[in-house]
Coordinates of C-alpha atoms (C1' of nucleotides) in Angstrom, one line a residue:
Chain A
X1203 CA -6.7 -0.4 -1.8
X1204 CA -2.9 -0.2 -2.5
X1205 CA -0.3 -3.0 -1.4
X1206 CA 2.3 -3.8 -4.2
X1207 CA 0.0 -5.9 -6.0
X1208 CA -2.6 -3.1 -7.0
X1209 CA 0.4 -0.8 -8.3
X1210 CA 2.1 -3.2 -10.2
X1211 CA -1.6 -3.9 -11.4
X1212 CA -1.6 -0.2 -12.5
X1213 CA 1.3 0.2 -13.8
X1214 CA 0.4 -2.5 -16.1
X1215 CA -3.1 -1.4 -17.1
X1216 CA -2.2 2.3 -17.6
X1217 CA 0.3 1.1 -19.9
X1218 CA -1.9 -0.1 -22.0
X1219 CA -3.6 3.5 -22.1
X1220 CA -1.1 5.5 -22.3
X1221 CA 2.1 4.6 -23.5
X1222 CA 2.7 6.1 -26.9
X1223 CA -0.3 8.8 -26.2
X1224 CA -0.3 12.6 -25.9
X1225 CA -2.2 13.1 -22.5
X1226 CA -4.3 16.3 -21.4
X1227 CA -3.4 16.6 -17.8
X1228 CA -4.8 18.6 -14.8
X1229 CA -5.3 19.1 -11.4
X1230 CA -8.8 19.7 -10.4
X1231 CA -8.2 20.1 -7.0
X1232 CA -4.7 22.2 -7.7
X1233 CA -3.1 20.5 -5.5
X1234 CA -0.9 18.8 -8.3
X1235 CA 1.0 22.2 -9.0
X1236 CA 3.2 20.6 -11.5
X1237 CA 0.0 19.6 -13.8
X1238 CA 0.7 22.6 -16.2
X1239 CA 4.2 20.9 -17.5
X1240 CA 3.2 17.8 -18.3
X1241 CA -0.2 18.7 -20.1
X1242 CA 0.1 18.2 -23.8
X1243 CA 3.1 15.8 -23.3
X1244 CA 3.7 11.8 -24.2
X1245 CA 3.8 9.4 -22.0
X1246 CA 6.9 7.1 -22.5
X1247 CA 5.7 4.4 -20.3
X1248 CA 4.8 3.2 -16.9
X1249 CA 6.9 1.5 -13.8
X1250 CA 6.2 -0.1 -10.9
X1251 CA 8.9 0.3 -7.8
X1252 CA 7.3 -1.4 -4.8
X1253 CA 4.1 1.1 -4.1
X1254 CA 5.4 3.9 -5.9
X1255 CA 3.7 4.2 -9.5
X1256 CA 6.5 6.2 -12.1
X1257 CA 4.6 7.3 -15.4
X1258 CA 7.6 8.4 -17.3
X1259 CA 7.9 11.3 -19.9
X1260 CA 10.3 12.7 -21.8
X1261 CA 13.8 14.4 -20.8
X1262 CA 14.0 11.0 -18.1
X1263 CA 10.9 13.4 -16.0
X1264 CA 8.7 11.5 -14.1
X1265 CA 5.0 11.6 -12.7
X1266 CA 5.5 9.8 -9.4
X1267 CA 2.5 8.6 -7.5
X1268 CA 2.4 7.0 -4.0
X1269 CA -1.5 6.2 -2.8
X1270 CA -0.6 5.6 0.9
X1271 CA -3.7 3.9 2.4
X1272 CA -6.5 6.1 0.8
X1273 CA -5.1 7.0 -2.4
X1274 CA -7.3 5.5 -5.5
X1275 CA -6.4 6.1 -9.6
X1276 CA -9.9 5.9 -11.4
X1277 CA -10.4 4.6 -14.3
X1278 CA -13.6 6.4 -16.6
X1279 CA -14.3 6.0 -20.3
X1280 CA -14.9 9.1 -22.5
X1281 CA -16.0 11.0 -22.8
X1282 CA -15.9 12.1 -19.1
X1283 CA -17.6 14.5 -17.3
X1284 CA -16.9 14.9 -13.8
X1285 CA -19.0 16.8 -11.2
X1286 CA -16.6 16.8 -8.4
X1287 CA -13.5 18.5 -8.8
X1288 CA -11.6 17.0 -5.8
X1289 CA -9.2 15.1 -8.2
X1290 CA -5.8 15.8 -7.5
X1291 CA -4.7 14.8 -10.9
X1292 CA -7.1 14.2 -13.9
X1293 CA -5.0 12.3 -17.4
X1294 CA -6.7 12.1 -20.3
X1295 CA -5.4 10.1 -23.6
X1296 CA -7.5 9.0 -26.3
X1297 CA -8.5 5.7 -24.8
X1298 CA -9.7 7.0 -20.9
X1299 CA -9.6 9.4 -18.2
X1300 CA -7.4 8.5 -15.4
X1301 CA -8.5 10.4 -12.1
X1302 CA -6.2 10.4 -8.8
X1303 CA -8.0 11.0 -5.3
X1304 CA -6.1 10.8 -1.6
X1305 CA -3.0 10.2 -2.7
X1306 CA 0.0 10.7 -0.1
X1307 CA 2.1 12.0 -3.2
X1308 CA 2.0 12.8 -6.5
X1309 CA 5.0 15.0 -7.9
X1310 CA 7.7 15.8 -11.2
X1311 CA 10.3 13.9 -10.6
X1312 CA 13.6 14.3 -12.0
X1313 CA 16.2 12.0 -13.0
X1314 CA 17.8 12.4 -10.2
X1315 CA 14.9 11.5 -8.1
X1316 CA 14.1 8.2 -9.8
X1317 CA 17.5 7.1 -8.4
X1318 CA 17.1 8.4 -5.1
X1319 CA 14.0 6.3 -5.0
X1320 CA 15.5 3.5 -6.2
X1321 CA 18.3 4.0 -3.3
X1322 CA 15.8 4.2 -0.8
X1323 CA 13.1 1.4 -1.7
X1324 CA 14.5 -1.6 -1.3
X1325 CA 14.0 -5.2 -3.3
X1326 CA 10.6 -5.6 -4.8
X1327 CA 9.5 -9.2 -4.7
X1328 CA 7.8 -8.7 -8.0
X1329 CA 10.8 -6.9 -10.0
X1330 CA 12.4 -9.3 -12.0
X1331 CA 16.1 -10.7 -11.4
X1332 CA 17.9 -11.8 -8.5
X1333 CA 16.6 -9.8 -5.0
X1334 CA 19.3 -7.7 -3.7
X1335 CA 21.7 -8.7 -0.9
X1336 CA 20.5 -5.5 0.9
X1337 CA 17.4 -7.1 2.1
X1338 CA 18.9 -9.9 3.9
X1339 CA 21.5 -8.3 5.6
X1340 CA 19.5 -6.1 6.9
X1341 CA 16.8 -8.2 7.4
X1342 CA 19.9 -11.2 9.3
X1343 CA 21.4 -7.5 10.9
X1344 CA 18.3 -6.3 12.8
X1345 CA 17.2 -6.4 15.8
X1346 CA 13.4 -5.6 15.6
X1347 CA 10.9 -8.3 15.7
X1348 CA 10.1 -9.9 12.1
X1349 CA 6.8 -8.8 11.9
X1350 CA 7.6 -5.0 11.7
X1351 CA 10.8 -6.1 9.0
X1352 CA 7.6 -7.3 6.8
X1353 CA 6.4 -3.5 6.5
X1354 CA 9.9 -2.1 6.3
X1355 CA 9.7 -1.1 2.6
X1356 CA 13.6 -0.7 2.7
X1357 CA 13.6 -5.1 2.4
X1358 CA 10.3 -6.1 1.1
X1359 CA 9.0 -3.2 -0.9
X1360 CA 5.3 -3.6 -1.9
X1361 CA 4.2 -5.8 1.5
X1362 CA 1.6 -4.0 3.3
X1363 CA -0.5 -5.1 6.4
X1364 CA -2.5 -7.5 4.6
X1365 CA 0.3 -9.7 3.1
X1366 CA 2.4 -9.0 6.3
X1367 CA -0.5 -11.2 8.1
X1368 CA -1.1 -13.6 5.5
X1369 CA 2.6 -14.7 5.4
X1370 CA 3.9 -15.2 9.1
X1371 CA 0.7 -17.2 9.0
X1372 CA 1.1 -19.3 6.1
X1373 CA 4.7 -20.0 7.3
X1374 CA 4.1 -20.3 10.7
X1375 CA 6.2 -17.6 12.0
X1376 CA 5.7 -16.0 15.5
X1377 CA 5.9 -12.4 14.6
X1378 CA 7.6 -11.3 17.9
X1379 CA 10.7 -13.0 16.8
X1380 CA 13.8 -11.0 16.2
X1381 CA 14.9 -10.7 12.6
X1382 CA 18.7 -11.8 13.6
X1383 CA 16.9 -15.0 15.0
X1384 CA 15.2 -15.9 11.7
X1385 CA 17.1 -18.6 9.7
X1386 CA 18.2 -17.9 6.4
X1387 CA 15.9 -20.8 4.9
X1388 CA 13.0 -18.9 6.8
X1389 CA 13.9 -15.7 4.8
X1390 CA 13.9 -17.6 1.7
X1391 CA 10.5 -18.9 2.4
X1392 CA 9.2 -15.5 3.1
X1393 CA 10.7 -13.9 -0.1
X1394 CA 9.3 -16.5 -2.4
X1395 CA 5.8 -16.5 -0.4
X1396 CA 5.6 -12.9 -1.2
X1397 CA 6.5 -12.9 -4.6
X1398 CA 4.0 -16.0 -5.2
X1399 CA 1.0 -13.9 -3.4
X1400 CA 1.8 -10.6 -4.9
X1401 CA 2.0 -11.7 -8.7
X1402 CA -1.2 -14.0 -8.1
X1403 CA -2.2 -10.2 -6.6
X1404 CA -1.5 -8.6 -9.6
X1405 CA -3.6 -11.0 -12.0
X1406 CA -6.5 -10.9 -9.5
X1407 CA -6.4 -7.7 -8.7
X1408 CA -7.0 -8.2 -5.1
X1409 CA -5.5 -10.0 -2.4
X1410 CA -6.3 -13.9 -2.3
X1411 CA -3.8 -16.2 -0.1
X1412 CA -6.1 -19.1 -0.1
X1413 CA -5.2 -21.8 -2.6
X1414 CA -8.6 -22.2 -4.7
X1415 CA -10.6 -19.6 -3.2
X1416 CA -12.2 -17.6 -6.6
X1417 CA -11.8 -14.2 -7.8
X1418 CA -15.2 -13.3 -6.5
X1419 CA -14.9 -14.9 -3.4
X1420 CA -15.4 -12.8 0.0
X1421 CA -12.8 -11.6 1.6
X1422 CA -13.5 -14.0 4.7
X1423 CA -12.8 -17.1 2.3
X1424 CA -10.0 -15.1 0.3
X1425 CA -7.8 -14.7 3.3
X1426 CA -5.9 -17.2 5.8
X1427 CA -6.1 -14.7 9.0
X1428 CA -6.1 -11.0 8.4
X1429 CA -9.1 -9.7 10.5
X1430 CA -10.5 -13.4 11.6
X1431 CA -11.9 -13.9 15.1
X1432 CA -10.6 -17.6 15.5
X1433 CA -8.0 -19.6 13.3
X1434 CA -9.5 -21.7 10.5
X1435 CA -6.6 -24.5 11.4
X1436 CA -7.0 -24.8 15.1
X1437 CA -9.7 -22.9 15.8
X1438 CA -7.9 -21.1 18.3
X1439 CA -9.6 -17.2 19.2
X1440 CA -7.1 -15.1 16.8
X1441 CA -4.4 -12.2 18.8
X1442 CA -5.3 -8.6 17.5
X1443 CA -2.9 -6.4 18.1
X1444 CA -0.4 -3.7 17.0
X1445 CA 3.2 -4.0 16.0
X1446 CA 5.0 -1.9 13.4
X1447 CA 2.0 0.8 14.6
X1448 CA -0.5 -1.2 12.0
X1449 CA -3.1 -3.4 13.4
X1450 CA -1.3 -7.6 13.4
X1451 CA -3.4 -10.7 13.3
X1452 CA -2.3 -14.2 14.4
X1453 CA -2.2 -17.1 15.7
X1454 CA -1.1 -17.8 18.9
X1455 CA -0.8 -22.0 18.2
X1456 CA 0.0 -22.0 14.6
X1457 CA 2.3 -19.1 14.8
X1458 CA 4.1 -20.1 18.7
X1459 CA 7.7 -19.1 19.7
X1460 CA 10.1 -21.3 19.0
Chain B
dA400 C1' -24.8 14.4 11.8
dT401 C1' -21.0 12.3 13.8
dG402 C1' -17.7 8.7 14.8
dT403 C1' -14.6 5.0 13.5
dC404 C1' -11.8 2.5 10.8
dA405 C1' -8.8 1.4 6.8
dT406 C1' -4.3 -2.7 2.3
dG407 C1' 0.8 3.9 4.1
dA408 C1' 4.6 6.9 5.2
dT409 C1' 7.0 10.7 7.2
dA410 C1' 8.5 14.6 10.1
dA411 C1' 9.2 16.1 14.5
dC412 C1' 9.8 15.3 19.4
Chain C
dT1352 C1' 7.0 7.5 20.4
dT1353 C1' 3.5 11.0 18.5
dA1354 C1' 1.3 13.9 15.3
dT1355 C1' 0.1 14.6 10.7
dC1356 C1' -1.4 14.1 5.9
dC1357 C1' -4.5 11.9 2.5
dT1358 C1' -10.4 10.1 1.4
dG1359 C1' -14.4 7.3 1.8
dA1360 C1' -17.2 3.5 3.5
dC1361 C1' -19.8 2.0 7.0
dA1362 C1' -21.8 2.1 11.7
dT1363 C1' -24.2 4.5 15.1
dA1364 C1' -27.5 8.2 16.7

DNA sequence: ATGTCATGATAAC
DNA sequence: TTATCCTGACATA
């Protein structure tokens, strides 16, 4: 399930698939109308812009993909046979199938569009380079309370819910406070927390915030907070509750106002 | 069989 | 703020 981490991931692994191949592409389900045009056509390569997955063509056209919180792309060897044919888009090169199921979007877009996504999603903690100045002066120029700024895709694109947790907690930060209260140095920390637990993301391909806990480990001794019942530090009962309309742990002592 | 919850985002009020 | 879209796993009955 899809924070930034797990589309970088892809973007990576269909790569290796792809690129350079002609594709057979379909839409089981019909419900990618655009299917038809690209079927028969090679794939150029593959991005990664915070969640949203491009798989570019020729004539700068590009499949874009966003998996919202159900969305999965399933990897099958060949040949395959499916039974279901709920697959919104099926892509086929001569290496594996590709299957996409509960995706939020998946549509053509033009040139044009790739900017306009690039315009609207906001620094990825995983692209390479400097981070834009955007994301801290918005970040410095709001009002609302850091722990919604987390999710705002427009400054960290690729957080989601899980990281969001994982890194007012590892830094200690009281997500109630005001993003115009948080201190420059404290927006650094968060920045280079992200981009250390998403690219450690990417190689795991899962979440793990806790330093030395195994690929295989469970998810209880993988993360620091997200969906505990009392803080491993202070052993404190741990606050559930909702901000940025997604469901926030924390710690009420190791995460106090200040 | 039915209900609940989930790592997301947007349009409409 | 809310309603809505997307799917599947798991719990409960």
């Amino acid at each position: 399930m899809p924070e930034g981490h797990t589309i970088h991931r892809l973007a990576r692994d269909l790569a290796l698939e792809l690129t350079g191949e002609k594709v057979a592409v379909s839409s089981p389900s019909g419900r990618f109308v655009e299917a038809g045009m690209l079927d028969g056509e090679v794939v150029r390569g593959t991005r990664a812009i915070g969640k949203h997955l491009l798989i570019d063509f020729d004539d700068d056209r590009a499949l874009h993909i966003h998996l919202g919180r159900f969305g999965k792309l399933r990897r099958h060897d060949l040949p395959y046979v499916s039974a279901k044919e709920n697959a919104r888009l099926r892509m086929t090169s001569a290496k594996a199938t590709w299957e996409l199921v509960g995706a939020i979007q998946c549509d053509l877009y033009d040139k044009q569009q790739v900017t306009e996504l690039r315009e609207r999603v906001g620094g990825d903690p995983l692209a390479e380079g400097p981070r834009p100045k955007a994301s801290w002066e918005r970040f410095h120029a709001s009002k609302r309370a850091v722990g919604a700024l987390l999710l705002d895709q427009s400054i960290f694109a690729g957080i989601g819910n899980i990281y969001r947790a994982e890194i007012l907690f590892m830094l200690g930060i009281d997500p109630m406070q005001r993003g115009c209260d948080v201190e420059k140095k404290t927006y650094d920390k968060i920045w280079a927390l992200a981009r250390k637990l998403l690219k450690a993301g990417v190689e795991a391909n899962r979440i793990i915030t806790v330093k030395g806990a195994t690929a295989r480990a469970s998810r209880r001794k993988a993360l620091h907070i997200y969906k505990k019942k009392t803080c491993g530090v202070c052993g404190t009962r741990v606050v559930r509750t909702e901000l940025g309309s997604r469901t926030l742990y924390y710690c009420p002592t190791c995460q106090r106002p200040r």
